[in-house]
Amino acid sequence: MSSVSAVAAPSGVTFVESPIQSDTTWTEDGGPYRLIRDVAVESGATLTIRPGTEVQLAEGVSLTVRGSLHATGTGTRPVLITQSASSGDLRWETIRYNGSESSTLSLRNTTLQGGRSGITTTSGEGSVTVTDSRLQNFADAGLSANGTTTPPVTITRSTFSEIGGHAIRASPSIGAVEEIELDSTDRRRNRTARHTLTLAPGVGVSMETIRLRYPSARSVRNVGAESLGRIGLDTDSDGEIDQSFDDAVSDVSVSGRHVEISLSKSEYISSRDRLVVEFDGVVNPRTRGVYPVGVSLLDRRVPQLSDGVHAMYVVGAETTPFAYAPPTDLTRVRGITVHDSEFDAIDGAGLFADADIVTGIRVSDSRFADVRGDGVAIRAAQSEGSFRGNRLHAGDAGIHIETRAQTTLVATDNRISRSTTGIRVRQSERRDRGVTRVTLRGNELVDNDRNGLEIQSETSEGELWLTDNVISENGQHGVALSNWAIKSGRVSDNRVLNNSRAGIAINSHVVRNVTLSRNRIAENGGDGVDLSVHALARDLVATDNTIADNRGHALAVRSDLLVHRVTVAGNRLANNGGAGVLVSSPLTHSGTLNVSDNVIAANGYGLVARGTLNATVRNNDIVFNTNSHVRPPPVAGVDPGTGIYIAEGSRGAILDQSDVDAPFAELVANPQLRQQIEIATLWDDTVAVLRTDGVSHTRSTAEGAVDIRRVDDTLPTGVELSYGGADADSYRIANNDIYGHDTGMEINISRLVTTNATARIVTDSIRTVNAESNYWGAASGPYHSSILPEGDGDEITITNGWVDFIPVADAPMGQRYRRPTPRLSAPSTAAPGSRIQLSGAESTVETGSVSEYHFVVNGTGYTTRERAGLGVRMPNETLTVTLAVEDDLGIDSNESATAWIRPGPAAASESASSTETAAALPEREPGATSGTGLLSAWGILGGGCFFAALFFGGYGMVRTVRSQPVPMRGLFVQLLAGLGILVWLVAGVVGSNRLMLVAGVAGILWAGLTATAYLVATRT
């Protein structure tokens, strides 16, 4: 049965204005069907729309589905639900689903267009399915899920485009908003009052516009820019503004019953803040009662809160203020599935979910091409979502999760690029500690303006699993984690490359049980891995990683308190601007550090360890950490070019009172710390931190402590620390190859704690760093001014403490690394304006291959990778060209090859090697190459032979005059001199003309000396 008007229009339009109370079918032949007033499909009835049918809705009209709606088009004959003909921008309202458990709303091969919202759900029962359909040109949303719960929604192979708000908006009722109040200075009827709005969003939210919707236009007709008294954030809940937005307000406008406050830029309200807005000029209604004012926060002109957020204010003889109270039933979004769909030209988010509990979000194989907000945005107290195989390009984050208590996010095989942030997770800063679980597998987070992955929370414990991801070319960090704690995690088989700051940056209070394995972390603008903790870093493992070519440190672990059980094994840590390994704590403590089987090469520093007592360094290649092509980040007290630096932390101690019977406050002289201890009441899980480099304070034992071993009445404080087996060597550095540094090793360890402002603490001192059985670059061992001044290897220096490095290894235990040798090929002359080719192709290296060529042409640097040549334009002046090279590990050449190119006729290329020192370069003639000068290998070889002949010849003449036997026959002396002259002559022919001149002068001189000697010998 069809419930339509009795008369059809001459154009063939069938008007519909009556409710549909029984099963009804609309067909192509009967259409177009035009709804001229709100129409409902009643409970128990099903409206079926057949292929090719057109349905038109007049302005402001809704089709409500309490029963079922099935629109079943085909690929060639879709169903069309649109505006009335010639209605222009006069939009219909929505298809409103308010079904029961047995109801369904199903669209297949259907196009919806021209309304305010395509589909709006107000019931959580039944189901909504959209397949092979288009939802386009809607002012507010393509699909909007309201009410306190949402029904299961499945969207497959469908397209959302030209949406003025969010494409899919699931924001039932109040959502995650925590508290909202509106106070009035005068509650009398028809009086003008000042209003103060206070909003605690509960979950972080961004906004650029605050919109208030009053019951009538008369209420706010006098509100304007001059009415705004104050606006900003109250961060400590005292009612006062701590962060003002006064300077950010760009406009205050009134349109009908709407007050709109616009900001010049988007502002973020965190979950710990309260938004405060105070304004004058509101006229109270003429009748008493409680009046609702709708509150909406907009970002990019798109609402970020649920529609059901209202503030109430009281008019009349009420005696108590009326405040919003959250509903007892939690709002829920559950079971939204989007598969193989497209989102294009979306002003808000592709999918926006805002509720107390958001679960079952499944988005797969979909494309978010032009989304001006987030690709997917979730605001909730608790959330759970899974994302697989999507391609996201969004104006803000690709995936953005804001939660209050708990988050579970799984993302697999997605590509998120050209967004502000790839994946952003923020969790409440003021609630009880929750859990953030993030699993990423096989994703590409590339070319985003800020971070590839960003997790931020001050209260949650993080569980992180990153596998097989590519995180590269992001404008800040590849991975940026800022949690209260990371309690477990595995980061494996990822490529974190070419991000502008750190590859992986972790800033947390506690980090434990984290493993980094088989990752390639390279060419980032900061550290490869930067792990900074405020309390405890414990049970960290970095194994089989390649961390190379970063401008900062390769692997940095820094703690304000304790570092314990850190293992760095089997890694390639090469060519970084900072240290290969940096482990640092300001407090010297009995933490363990194991560094073994690594290649730590060509960094600005090798290994820097400060504050950890129990360190073992074994079987590493720590070589040539003298990176000259990146400015090393400063490390306090350490000179660049140091192989190993071992030092104590800043002096202080961490005392755990839990095993001591005496009240700890009695043992501390400092009254300020004693008062703090009394306030903390020193529960069993509390420790005192005694510092000389900062403020002493208390901490939880969960953040780590060194136990008090015994109490001794003979001490002023009665406290003594002991580390058990402290008589044994705490630092063991053995079986390493350590060479090629300005300083091979520096030791800077004295007694752990002497005195401080709070107490006198006696500790066992470190006696000696055991550094036996290492190879230091020479069979004779390292140079030490006192122990081994005969050593030709790297230098060992001692600032404090002592070191035992005898015996030493006389040969490397692993591969022998050597510096590469640059050889520069360039013409000696070239015509001005001509294109000349510089080449380093003849550069050599014994291990590996040359991978980088650093040319400097008249003071301007050029670096090429793999490609050995460089083309330049010849000016009207002499070009000075130098070449330094690096091998594939990043080890750089010790010197540079230099050549001069003079303006003039073109000449053949000449080769220059690096064997001549920089001091000799000014003495060279222009056009000579650097590999055959007087101080080159050939020049020195010839000089050695010639001057040896002079010595033995002169000494022989003296003994001949004295009638004594000579030590060397004259024939051998002649051969020695001739060899030296011949070497100079040959080197001069292939290189510098000056060596030919030297050979000629030496020949004449030797002939004269030989004649003189002959005359003296025959007359004697």
CSV table of C-alpha atoms in Angstrom, one decimal, residues 815-820 844-850 887-889 891:
chain,number,residue,atom,x,y,z
A,815,GLN,CA,88.0,-6.5,11.8
A,816,ARG,CA,90.8,-3.9,11.3
A,817,TYR,CA,89.2,-0.6,10.2
A,818,ARG,CA,91.2,2.0,8.5
A,819,ARG,CA,90.5,5.5,7.2
A,820,PRO,CA,89.8,5.9,3.5
A,844,THR,CA,90.4,4.1,-1.9
A,845,VAL,CA,89.5,2.3,1.3
A,846,GLU,CA,90.7,-1.0,2.6
A,847,THR,CA,87.4,-2.1,4.2
A,848,GLY,CA,84.1,-1.5,2.6
A,849,SER,CA,83.6,1.2,0.0
A,850,VAL,CA,83.7,5.0,-0.3
A,887,ASP,CA,83.4,5.0,3.8
A,888,ASP,CA,80.1,3.2,4.1
A,889,LEU,CA,80.5,3.0,7.9
A,891,ILE,CA,84.7,6.7,8.9
